[in-house]
Short mmCIF file of C-alpha atoms in Angstrom, two decimals:
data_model
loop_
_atom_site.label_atom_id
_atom_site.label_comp_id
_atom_site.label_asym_id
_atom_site.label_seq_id
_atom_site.Cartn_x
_atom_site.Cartn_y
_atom_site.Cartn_z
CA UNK A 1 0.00 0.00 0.00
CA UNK A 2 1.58 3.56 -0.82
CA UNK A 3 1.07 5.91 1.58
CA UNK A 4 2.39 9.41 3.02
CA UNK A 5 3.87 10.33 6.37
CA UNK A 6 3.53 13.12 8.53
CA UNK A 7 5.22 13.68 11.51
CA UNK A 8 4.73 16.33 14.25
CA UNK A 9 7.41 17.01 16.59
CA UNK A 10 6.39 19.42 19.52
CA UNK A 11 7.94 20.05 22.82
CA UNK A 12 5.42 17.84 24.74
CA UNK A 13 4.36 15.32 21.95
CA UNK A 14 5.68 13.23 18.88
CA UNK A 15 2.79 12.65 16.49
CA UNK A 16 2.44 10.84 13.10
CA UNK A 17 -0.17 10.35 10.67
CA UNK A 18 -0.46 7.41 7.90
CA UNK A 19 -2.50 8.65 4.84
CA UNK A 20 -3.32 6.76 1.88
CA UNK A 21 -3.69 7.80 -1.44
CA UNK A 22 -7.12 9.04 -0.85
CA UNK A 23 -6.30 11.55 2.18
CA UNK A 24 -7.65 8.80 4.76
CA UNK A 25 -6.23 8.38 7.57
CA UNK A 26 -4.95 4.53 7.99
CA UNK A 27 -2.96 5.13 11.19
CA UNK A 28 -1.57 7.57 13.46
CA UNK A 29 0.41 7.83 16.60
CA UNK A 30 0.52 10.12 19.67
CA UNK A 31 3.87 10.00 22.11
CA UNK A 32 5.74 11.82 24.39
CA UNK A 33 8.83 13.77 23.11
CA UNK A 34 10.10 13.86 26.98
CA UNK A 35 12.98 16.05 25.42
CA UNK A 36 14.72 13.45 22.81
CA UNK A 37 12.93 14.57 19.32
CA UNK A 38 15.60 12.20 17.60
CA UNK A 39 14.80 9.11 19.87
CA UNK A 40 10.67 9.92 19.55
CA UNK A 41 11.01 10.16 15.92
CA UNK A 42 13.05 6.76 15.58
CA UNK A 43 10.57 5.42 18.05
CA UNK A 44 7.44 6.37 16.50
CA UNK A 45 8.38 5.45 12.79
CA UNK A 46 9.62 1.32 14.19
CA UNK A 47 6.26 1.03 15.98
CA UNK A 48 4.62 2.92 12.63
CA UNK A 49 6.72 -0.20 10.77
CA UNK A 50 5.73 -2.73 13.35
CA UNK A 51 1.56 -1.99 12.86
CA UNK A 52 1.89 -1.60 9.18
CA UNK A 53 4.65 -3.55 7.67
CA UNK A 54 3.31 -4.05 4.20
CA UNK A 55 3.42 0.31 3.65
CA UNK A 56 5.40 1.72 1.22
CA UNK A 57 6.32 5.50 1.93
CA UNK A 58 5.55 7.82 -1.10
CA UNK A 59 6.22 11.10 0.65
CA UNK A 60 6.92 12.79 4.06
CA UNK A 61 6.02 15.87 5.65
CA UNK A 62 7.41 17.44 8.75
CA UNK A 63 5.99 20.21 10.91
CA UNK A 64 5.94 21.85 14.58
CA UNK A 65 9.02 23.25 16.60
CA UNK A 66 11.09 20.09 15.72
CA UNK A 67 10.57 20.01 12.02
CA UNK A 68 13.03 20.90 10.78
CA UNK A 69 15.59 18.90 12.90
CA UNK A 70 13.15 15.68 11.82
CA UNK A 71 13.16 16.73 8.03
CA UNK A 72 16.70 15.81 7.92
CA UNK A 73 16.84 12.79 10.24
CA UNK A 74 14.10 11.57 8.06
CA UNK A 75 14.70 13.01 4.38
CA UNK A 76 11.24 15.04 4.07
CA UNK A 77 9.37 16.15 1.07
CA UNK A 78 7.20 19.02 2.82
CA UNK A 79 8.80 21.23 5.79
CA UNK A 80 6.08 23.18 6.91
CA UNK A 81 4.55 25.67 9.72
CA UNK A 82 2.09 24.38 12.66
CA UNK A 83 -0.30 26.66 10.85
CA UNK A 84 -0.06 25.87 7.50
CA UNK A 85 -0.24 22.34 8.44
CA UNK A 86 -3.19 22.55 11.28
CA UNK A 87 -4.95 24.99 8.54
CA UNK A 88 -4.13 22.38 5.81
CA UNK A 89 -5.85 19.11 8.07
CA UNK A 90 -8.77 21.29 9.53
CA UNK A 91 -10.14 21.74 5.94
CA UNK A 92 -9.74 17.92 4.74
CA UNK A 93 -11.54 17.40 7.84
CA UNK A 94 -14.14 20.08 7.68
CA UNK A 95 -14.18 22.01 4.17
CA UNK A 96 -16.50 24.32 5.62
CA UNK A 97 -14.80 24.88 8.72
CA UNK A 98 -14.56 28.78 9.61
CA UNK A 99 -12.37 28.99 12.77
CA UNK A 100 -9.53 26.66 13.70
CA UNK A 101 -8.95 26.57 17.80
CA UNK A 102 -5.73 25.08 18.48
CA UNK A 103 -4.00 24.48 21.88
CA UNK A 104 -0.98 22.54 21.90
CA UNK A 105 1.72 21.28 24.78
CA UNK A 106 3.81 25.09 24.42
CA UNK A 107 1.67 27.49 22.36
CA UNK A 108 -1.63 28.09 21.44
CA UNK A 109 -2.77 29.74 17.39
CA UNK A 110 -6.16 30.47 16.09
CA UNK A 111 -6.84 30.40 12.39
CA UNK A 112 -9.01 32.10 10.57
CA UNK A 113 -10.27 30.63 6.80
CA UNK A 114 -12.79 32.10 5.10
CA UNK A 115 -13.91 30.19 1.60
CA UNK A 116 -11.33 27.65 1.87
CA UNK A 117 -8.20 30.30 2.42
CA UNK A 118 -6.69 31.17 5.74
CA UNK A 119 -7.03 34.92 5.98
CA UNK A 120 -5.99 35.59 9.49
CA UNK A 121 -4.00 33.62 12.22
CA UNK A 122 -2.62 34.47 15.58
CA UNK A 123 -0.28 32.21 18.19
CA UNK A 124 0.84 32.99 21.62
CA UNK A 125 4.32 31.37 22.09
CA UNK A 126 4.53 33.79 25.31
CA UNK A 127 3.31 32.31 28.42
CA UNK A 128 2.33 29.00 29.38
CA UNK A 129 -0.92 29.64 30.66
CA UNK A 130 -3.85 27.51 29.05
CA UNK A 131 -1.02 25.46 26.84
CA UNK A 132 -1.03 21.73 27.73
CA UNK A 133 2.03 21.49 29.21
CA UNK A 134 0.87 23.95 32.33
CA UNK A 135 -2.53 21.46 32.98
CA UNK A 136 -0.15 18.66 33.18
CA UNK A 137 1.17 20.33 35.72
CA UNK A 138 -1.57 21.28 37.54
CA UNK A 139 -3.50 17.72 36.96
CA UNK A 140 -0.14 16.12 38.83
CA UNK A 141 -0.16 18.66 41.40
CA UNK A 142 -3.95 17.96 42.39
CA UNK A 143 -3.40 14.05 41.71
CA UNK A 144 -5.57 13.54 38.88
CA UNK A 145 -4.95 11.99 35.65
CA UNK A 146 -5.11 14.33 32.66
CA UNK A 147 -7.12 12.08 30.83
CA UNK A 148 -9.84 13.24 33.75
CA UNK A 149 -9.10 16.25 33.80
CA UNK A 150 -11.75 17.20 31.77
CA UNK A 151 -14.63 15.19 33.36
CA UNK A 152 -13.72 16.20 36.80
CA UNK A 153 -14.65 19.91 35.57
CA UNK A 154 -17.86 18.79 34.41
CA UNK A 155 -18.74 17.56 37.73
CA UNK A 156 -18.91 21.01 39.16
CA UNK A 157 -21.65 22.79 40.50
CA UNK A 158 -20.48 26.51 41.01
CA UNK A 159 -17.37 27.35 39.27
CA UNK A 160 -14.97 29.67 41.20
CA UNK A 161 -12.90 32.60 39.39
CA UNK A 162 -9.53 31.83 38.82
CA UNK A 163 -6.92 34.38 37.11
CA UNK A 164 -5.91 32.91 33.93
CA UNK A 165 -3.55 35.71 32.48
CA UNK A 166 -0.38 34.19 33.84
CA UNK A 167 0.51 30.64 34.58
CA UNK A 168 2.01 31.83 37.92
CA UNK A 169 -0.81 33.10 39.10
CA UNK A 170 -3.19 30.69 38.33
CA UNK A 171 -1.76 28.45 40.15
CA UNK A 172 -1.02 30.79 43.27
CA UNK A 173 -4.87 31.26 42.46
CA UNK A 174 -5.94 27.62 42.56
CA UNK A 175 -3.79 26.86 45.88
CA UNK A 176 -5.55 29.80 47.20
CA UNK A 177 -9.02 28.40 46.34
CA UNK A 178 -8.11 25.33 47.62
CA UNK A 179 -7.04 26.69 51.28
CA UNK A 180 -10.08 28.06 51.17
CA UNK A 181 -12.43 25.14 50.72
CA UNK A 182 -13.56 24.71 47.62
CA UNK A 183 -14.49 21.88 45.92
CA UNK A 184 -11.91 20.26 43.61
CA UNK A 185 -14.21 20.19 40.59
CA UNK A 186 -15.39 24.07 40.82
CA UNK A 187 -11.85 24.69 41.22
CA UNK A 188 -11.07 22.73 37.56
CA UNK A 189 -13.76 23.90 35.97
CA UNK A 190 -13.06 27.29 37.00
CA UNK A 191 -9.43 26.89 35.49
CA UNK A 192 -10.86 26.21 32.45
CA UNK A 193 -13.22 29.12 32.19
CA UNK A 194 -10.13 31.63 32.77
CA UNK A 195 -7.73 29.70 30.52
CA UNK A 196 -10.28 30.00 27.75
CA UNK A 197 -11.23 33.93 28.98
CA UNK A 198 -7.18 34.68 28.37
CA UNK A 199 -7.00 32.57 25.01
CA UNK A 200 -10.17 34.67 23.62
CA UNK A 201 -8.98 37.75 25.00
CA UNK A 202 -5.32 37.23 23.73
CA UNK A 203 -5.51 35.29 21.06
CA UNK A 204 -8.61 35.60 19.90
CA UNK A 205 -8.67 39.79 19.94
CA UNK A 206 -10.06 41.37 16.94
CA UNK A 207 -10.93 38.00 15.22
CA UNK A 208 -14.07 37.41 13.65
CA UNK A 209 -14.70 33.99 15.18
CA UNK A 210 -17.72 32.52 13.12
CA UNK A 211 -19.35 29.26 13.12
CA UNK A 212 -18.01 26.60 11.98
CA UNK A 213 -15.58 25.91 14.54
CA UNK A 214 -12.90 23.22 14.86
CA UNK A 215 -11.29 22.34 18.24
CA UNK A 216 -7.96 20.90 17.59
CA UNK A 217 -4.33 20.03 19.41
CA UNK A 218 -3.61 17.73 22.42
CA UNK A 219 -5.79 20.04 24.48
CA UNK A 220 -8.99 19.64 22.98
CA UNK A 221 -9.48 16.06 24.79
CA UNK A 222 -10.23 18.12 27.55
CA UNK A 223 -13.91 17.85 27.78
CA UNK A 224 -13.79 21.15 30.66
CA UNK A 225 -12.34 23.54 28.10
CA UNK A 226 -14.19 22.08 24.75
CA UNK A 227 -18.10 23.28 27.49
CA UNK A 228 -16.08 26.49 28.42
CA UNK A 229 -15.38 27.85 25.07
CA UNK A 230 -19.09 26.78 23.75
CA UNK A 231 -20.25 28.69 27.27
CA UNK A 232 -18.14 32.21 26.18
CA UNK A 233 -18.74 31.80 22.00
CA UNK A 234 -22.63 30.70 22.68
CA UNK A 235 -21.83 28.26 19.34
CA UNK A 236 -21.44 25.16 19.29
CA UNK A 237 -17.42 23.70 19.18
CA UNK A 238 -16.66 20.66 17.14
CA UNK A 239 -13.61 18.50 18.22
CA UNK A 240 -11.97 16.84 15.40
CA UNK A 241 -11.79 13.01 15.89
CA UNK A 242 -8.39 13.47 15.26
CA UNK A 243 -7.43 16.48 17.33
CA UNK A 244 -4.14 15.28 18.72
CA UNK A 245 -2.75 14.42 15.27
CA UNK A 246 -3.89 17.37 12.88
CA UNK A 247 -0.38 18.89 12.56
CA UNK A 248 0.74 15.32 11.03
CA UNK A 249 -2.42 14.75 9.01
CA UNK A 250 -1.54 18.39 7.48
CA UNK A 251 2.13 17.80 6.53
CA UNK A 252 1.24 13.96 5.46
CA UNK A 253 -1.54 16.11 2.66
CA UNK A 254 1.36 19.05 1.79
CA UNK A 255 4.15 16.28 1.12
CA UNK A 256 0.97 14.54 -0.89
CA UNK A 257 1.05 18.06 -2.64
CA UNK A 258 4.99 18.25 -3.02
CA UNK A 259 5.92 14.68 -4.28
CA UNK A 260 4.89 14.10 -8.17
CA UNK A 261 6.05 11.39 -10.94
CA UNK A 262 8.70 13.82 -11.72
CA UNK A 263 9.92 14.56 -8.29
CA UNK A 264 9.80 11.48 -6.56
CA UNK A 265 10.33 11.49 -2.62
CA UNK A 266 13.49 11.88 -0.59
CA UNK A 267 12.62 9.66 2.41
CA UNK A 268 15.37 8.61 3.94
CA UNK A 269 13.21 4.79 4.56
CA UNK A 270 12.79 3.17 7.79
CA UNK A 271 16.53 1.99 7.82
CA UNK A 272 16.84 5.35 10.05
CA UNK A 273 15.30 4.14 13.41
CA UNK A 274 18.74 2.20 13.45
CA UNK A 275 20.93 5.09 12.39
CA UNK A 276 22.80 7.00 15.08
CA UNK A 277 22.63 10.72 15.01
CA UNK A 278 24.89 13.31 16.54
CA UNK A 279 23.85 16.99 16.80
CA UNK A 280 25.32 19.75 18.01
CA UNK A 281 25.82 23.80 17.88
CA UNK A 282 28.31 26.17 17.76
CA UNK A 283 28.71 30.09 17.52
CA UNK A 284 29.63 31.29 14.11
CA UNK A 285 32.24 34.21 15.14
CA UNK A 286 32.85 35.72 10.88
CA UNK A 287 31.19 38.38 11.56
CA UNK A 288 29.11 40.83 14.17
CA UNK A 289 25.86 38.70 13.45
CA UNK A 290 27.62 35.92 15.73
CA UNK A 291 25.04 33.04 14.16
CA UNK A 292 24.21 29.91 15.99
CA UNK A 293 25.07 27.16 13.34
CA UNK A 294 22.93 23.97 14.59
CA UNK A 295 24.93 20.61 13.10
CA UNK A 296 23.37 17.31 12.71
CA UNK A 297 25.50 14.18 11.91
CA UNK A 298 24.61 11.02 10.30
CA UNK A 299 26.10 7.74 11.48
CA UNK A 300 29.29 10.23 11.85
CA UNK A 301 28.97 12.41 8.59
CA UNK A 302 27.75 15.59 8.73
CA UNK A 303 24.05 15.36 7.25
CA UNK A 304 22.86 18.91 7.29
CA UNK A 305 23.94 22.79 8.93
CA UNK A 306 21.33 25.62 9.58
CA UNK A 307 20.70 28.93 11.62
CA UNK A 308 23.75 30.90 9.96
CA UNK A 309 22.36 34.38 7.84
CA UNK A 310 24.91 33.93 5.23
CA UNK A 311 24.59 30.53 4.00
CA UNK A 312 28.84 29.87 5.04
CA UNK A 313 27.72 26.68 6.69
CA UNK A 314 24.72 25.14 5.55
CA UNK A 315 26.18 25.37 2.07
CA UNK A 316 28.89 24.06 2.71
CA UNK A 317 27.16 20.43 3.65
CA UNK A 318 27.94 18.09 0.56
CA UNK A 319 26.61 14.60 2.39
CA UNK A 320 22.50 14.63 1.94
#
């Protein structure tokens, strides 16, 4: 079966999508990065192999804050944006989809599309607050399992206010709450009102936020947040069955886009879950710009340079 890859690497997760020829989606995977986007990439693609050993790859995409790092360790077609690729999956999803909500483990982005084009996007790569990494947090710090997270909100009665601008302060917020007897659901669901309040009133400022309206990222499991943004937008909010994996699904379409008969793919092939790679940085010290050149090697050649202005280093790579 020929299919196409694509892999999201973010700070909290790993994710990749299997798509067929079709756009369907045949397969996809959700891990932790925990830190090691090489290992999580090599990881993900031998359990991809193990489930589906019959695939044959006929292009990869790469997106999110590791993609470019993974476009090399894997040899991708399509190095893309988290928008462009979110944007790119929320419409094969929903064509008529009008708003794209999406909270991930370190940032959160809202996209605007209006007729099929994206005409306005923002993303908060600022604070923490409301990102998935900070209700980790605070789920292990009340001792309750993200994964009910969500229902425990739903439980509540009386939600209590919490301040949701700062990450710091919710949670000096939430203690506070707590010391002063409050139920543990109120308390959650509360969170969730004011992480949504600051994502609308951040994020969301001067958008036109119109029906349809797709909840995506890691995030929108959380059955708490999915209620409180229906509560504030009076709409209904439409999770996407694939919410943790939309990134992927978007760069597995744009490689779909990128590979043709004449330009046939550059994947690398699963031979690299066994290859050892090596990176490393170093200051660039030519000139006053003093770049940070980032240097990947491949089973001890040097596979690929990047972050200097001038082009001195990553032109200078001959091994692909």
């Amino acid at each position: 079966m020929h299919v196409y890859l694509g892999i999201d690497v973010g700070s909290v997760s790993t994710n990749i999508a299997v798509l067929d020829e079709f756009g369907k989606v045949i397969d996809s995977l959700y891990i932790r990065t925990q830190g090691r986007p090489i290992e999580a990439v090599q990881n993900g693609l031998r359990q991809i192999k193990e489930r589906n050993p019959e695939i044959k790859v006929k292009g990869v995409g790469t997106t999110g804050s590791g993609r470019h790092l993974t476009g090399v360790i894997v040899g991708a077609d399509s190095i893309k944006n988290e928008i462009t690729a979110h944007a790119v999956a929320a419409m094969h999803i929903m064509p008529d989809v009008k708003t794209v909500l999406e909270i991930g483990g370190q940032d959160s982005k809202m996209i605007i599309i209006r007729n099929g084009v994206v005409t306005d996007f923002a993303m908060n790569t600022v604070c923490a607050a409301g990102t998935g990494s900070f209700l980790d947090q605070q789920a292990a710090r009340l001792n309750i399992g993200i994964e009910d997270f969500g229902d425990k909100a739903l439980e509540s009665t009386t939600p209590v206010r919490i301040a949701g601008r700062c990450a710091v302060f919710a949670e000096s917020d939430m203690i506070h709450k707590q010391q002063t007897g409050h139920v543990t659901s109120d308390i959650i669901n509360g969170l969730c009102q004011a992480l949504v309040r600051n994502y609308l009133n951040n994020i969301g400022k001067g958008k036109q936020i119109q029906s349809p309206i797709l909840f995506q990222g890691g995030v929108a499991a959380n059955k708490g947040i999915k209620r409180a943004f229906e509560e504030a937008l009076g709409c209904p909010v439409v999770v996407s069955p694939y919410h943790n994996v939309m990134g992927a699904i978007g760069s597995a379409l744009l490689a779909k886009e990128e590979v043709t008969q004449t330009k046939p793919t550059v994947f690398r092939g699963f031979d690299v879950i066994d290859f050892v790679y090596t990176p490393r940085s170093f200051e660039c010290s030519g000139c006053a710009n003093m770049c940070e050149v980032v240097e990947i090697k491949m089973n001890g050649n040097v596979a690929a340079r990047w972050g200097d202005q001038c082009g001195k280093w990553s032109n200078s790579v001959t091994v692909a």
